[in-house]
Tab-separated table of C-alpha atoms in Angstrom:
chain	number	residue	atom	x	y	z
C	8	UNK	CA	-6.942	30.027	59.787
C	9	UNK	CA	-4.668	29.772	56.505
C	10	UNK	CA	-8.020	30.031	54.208
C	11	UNK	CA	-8.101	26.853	53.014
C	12	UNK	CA	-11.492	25.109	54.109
C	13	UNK	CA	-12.014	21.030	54.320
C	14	UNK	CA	-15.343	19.422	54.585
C	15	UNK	CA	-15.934	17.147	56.200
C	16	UNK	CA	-13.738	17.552	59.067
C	17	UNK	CA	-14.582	14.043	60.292
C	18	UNK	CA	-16.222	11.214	58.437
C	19	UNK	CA	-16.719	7.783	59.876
C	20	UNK	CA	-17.691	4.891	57.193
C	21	UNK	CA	-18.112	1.008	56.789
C	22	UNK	CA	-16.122	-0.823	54.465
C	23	UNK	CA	-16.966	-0.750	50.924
C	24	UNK	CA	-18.701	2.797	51.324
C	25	UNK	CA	-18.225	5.460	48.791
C	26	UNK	CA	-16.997	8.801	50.429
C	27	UNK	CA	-16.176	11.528	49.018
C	28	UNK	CA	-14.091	14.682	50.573
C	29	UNK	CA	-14.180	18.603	49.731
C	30	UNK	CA	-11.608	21.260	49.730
C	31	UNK	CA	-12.346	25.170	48.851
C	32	UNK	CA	-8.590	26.900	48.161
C	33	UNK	CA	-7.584	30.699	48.775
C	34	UNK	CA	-9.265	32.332	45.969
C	35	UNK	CA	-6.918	32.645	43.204
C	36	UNK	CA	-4.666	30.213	44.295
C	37	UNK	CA	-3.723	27.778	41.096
C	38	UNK	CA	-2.439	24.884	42.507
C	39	UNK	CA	-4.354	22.768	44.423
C	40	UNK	CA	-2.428	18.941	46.125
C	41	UNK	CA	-4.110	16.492	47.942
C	42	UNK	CA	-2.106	14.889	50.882
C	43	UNK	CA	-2.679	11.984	53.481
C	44	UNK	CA	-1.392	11.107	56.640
C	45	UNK	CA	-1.608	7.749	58.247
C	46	UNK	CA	-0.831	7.324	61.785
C	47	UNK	CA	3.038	7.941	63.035
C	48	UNK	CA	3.727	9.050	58.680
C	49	UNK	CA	4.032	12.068	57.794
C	50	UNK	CA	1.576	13.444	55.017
C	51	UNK	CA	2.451	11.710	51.710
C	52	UNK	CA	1.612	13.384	48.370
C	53	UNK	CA	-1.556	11.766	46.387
C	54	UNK	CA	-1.514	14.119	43.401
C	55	UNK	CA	-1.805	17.963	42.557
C	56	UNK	CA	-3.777	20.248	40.036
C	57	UNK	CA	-3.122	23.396	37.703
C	58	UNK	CA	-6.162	25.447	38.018
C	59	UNK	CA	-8.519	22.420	36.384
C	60	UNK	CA	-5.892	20.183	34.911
C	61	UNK	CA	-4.496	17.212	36.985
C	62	UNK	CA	-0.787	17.025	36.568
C	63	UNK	CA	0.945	14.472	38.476
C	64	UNK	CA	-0.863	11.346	40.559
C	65	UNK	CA	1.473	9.126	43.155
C	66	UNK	CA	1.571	5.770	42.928
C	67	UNK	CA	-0.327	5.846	46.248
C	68	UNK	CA	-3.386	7.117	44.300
C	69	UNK	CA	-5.177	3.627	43.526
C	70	UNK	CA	-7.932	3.400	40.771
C	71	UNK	CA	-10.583	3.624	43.838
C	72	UNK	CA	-9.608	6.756	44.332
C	73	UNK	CA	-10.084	9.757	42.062
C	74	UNK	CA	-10.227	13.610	42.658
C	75	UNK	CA	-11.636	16.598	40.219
C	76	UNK	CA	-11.064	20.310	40.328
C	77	UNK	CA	-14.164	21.649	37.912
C	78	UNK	CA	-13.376	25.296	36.689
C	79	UNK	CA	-10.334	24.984	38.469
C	80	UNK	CA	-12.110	26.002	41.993
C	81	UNK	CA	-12.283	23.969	44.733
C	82	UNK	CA	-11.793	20.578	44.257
C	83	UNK	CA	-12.856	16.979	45.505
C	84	UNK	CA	-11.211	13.688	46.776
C	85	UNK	CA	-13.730	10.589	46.128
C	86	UNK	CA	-12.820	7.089	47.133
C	87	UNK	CA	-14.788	3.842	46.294
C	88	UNK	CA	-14.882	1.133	48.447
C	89	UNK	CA	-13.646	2.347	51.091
C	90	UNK	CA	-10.843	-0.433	52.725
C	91	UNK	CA	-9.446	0.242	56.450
C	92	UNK	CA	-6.419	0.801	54.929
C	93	UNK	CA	-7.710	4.181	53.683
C	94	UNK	CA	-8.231	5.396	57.231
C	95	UNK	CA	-6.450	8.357	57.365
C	96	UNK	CA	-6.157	12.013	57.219
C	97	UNK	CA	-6.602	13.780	54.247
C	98	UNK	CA	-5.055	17.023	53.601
C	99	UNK	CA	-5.572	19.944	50.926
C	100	UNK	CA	-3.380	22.337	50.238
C	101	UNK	CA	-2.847	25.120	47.994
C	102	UNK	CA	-0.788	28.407	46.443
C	103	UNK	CA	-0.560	30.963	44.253
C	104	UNK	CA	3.327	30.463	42.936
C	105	UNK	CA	5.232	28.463	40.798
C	106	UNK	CA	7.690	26.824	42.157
C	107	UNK	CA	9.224	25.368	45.159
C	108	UNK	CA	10.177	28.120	47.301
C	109	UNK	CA	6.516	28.997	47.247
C	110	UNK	CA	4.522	28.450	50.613
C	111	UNK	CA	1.430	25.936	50.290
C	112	UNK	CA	-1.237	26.471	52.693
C	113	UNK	CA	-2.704	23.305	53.955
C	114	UNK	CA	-6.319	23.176	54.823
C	115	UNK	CA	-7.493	21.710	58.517
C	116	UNK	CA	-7.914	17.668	57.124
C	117	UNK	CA	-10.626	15.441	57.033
C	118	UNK	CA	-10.532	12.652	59.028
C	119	UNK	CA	-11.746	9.126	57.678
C	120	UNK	CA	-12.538	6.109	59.843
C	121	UNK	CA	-12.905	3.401	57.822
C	122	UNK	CA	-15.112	0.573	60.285
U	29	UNK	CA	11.694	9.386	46.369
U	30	UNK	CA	13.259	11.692	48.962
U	31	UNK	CA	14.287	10.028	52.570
U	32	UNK	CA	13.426	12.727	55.069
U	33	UNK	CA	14.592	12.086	58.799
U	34	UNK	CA	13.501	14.585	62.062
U	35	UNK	CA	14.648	13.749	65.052
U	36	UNK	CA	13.616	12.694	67.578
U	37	UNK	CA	10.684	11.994	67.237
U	38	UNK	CA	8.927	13.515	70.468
U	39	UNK	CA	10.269	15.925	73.206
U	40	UNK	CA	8.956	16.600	76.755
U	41	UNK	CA	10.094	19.992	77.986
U	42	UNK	CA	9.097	22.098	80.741
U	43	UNK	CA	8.257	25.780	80.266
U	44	UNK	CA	11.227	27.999	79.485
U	45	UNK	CA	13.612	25.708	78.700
U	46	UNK	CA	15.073	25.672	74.485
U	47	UNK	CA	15.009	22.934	72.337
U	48	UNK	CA	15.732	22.242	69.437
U	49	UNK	CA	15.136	19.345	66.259
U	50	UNK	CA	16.861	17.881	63.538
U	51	UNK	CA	15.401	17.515	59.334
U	52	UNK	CA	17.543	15.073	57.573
U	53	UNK	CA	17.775	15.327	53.739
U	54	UNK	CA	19.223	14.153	50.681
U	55	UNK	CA	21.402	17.274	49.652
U	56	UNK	CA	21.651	16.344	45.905
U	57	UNK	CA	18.380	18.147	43.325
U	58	UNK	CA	17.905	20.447	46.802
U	59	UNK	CA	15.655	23.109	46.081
U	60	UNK	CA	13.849	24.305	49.395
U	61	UNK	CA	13.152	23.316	52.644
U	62	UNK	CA	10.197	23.985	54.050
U	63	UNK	CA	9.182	23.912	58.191
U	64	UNK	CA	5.725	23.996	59.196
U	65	UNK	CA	4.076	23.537	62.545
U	66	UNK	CA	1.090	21.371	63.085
U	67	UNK	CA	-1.480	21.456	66.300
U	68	UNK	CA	-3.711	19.357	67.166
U	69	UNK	CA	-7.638	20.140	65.327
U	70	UNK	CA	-5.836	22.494	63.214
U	71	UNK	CA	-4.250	23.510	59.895
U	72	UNK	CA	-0.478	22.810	59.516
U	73	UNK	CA	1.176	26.458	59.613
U	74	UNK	CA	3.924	27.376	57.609
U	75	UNK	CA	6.980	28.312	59.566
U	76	UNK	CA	9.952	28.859	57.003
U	77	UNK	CA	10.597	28.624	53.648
U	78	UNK	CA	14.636	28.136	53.326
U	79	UNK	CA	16.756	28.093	50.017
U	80	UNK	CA	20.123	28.982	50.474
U	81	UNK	CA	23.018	27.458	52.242
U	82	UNK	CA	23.979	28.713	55.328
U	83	UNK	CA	20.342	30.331	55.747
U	84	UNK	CA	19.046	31.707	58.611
U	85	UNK	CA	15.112	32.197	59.732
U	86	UNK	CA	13.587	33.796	62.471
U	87	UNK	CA	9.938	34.050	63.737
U	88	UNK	CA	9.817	35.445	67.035
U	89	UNK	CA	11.526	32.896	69.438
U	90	UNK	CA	11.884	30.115	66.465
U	91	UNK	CA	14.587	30.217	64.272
U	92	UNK	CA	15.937	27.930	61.429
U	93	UNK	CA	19.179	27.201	59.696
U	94	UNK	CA	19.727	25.327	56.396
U	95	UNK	CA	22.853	23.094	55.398
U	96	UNK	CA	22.251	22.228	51.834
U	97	UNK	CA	26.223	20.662	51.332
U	98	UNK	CA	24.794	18.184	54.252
U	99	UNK	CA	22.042	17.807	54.124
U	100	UNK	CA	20.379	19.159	57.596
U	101	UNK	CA	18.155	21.822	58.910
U	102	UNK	CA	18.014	22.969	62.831
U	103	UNK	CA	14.972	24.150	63.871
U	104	UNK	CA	15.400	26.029	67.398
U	105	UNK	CA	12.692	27.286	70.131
U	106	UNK	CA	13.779	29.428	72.406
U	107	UNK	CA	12.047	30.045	76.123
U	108	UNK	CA	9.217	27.104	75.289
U	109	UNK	CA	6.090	27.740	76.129
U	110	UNK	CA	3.353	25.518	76.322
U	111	UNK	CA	1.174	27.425	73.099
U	112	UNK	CA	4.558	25.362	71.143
U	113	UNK	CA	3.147	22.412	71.615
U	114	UNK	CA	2.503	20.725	68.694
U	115	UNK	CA	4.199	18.470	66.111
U	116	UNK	CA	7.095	20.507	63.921
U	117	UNK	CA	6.931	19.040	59.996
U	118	UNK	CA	9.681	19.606	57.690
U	119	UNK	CA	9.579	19.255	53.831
U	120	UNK	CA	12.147	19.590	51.296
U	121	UNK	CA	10.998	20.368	47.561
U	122	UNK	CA	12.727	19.028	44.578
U	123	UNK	CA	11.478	20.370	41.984
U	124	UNK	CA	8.914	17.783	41.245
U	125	UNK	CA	6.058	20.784	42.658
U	126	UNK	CA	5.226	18.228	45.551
U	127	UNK	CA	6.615	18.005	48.928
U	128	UNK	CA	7.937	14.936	50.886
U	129	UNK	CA	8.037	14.900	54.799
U	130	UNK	CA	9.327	13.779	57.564
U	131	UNK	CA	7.660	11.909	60.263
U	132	UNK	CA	7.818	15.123	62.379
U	133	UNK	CA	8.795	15.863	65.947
U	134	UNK	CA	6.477	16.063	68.357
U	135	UNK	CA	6.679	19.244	71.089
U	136	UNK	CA	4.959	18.619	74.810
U	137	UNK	CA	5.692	21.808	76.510
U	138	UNK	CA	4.747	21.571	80.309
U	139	UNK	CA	3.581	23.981	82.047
């Protein structure tokens, strides 16, 4: 258990559903970076916060999909419209550092199904 | 974006024997490489964090070693044992805060 907490851990959806994903960080932990991994990838940065501010989206990161991180806590992944294309594994993952020699500790995943 | 290679990509051993896997990297804006091993219904665990040229990790019977000139990182497992099994990650960081990884290798250790 690294302390970082997902929830769901499994969500199963029909196509143009709204879902939306949660991820509590080790406490004090600044940074907070959303991840996903499709099947035989491995996980591919979606975008990352300082404490409440988002910093840096990928270009994977379509305007269906948007995440917050109120009072720079825990922080959540929502997607609209879910597509089978977004079937995937999402991954949190945070640390307390500042740079990048510093460990980030990943979170179990949810899993999306996306019928 | 970075181009991260592991190979191979999967590995059947049998109990005992040591292994060991291959991380691929650009070498140029190198700033760490990080290994991290992933099981099944579980978080991914970091492993090593590796910075400097001709490092060398060790965790009990899995060790590490970082070529930053060329661009490659061993990861070896000595004495596998089937609590290994599980798909080995590795990420290089450069500098952009985010990490980019490979497609992993995947570990069946059989009893």
């Amino acid at each position: 258990d690294t302390g970082v907490s997902q929830n769901p851990r499994h969500k199963i959806t029909k196509r143009g559903q709204n879902v939306t994903f949660r991820c509590d960080p080790i406490s004090e932990h600044n940074r907070l970076y959303w991840y996903r991994q499709t099947l035989g990838q491995g996980p591919e940065f979606l975008t990352y916060f300082q404490n409440e501010a988002q910093l840096e989206k990928s270009r994977l990161l379509s305007d269906r999909f948007s995440a917050e991180r109120p009072k720079g806590s825990f922080s959540t992944l929502e997607i609209q419209r879910t597509e089978q294309g977004d079937s995937a594994m999402y991954l949190c993952a945070t640390l307390a550092g500042w740079g990048d020699t510093d460990t980030q500790y990943f979170g179990p995943g949810t899993r999306l199904t996306v019928l | 974006i970075l181009n991260v290679e592991q190979s191979p990509q999967s590995l059947h051993v049998q109990e005992g024997d040591s292994t060991n896997f291959t991380c691929s990297f650009p070498s140029s804006n190198f700033y760490a490489l990080h290994w991290y091993r992933w099981e099944t219904a579980k978080s991914p665990e970091a492993l090593f964090v590796m910075t400097l040229n001709g490092d060398e990790k060790k965790k009990g019977r899995i060790s590490a070693t970082l070529n930053t000139k060329e661009g490659y990182s061993y990861l070896y497992i000595k004495g596998s044992q089937p609590e290994d099994s599980a798909t080995y990650l590795c990420a290089p960081g450069a500098g952009s805060y985010q990490l980019t990884f490979g497609k992993g290798t995947k570990l069946s250790v059989i009893p």
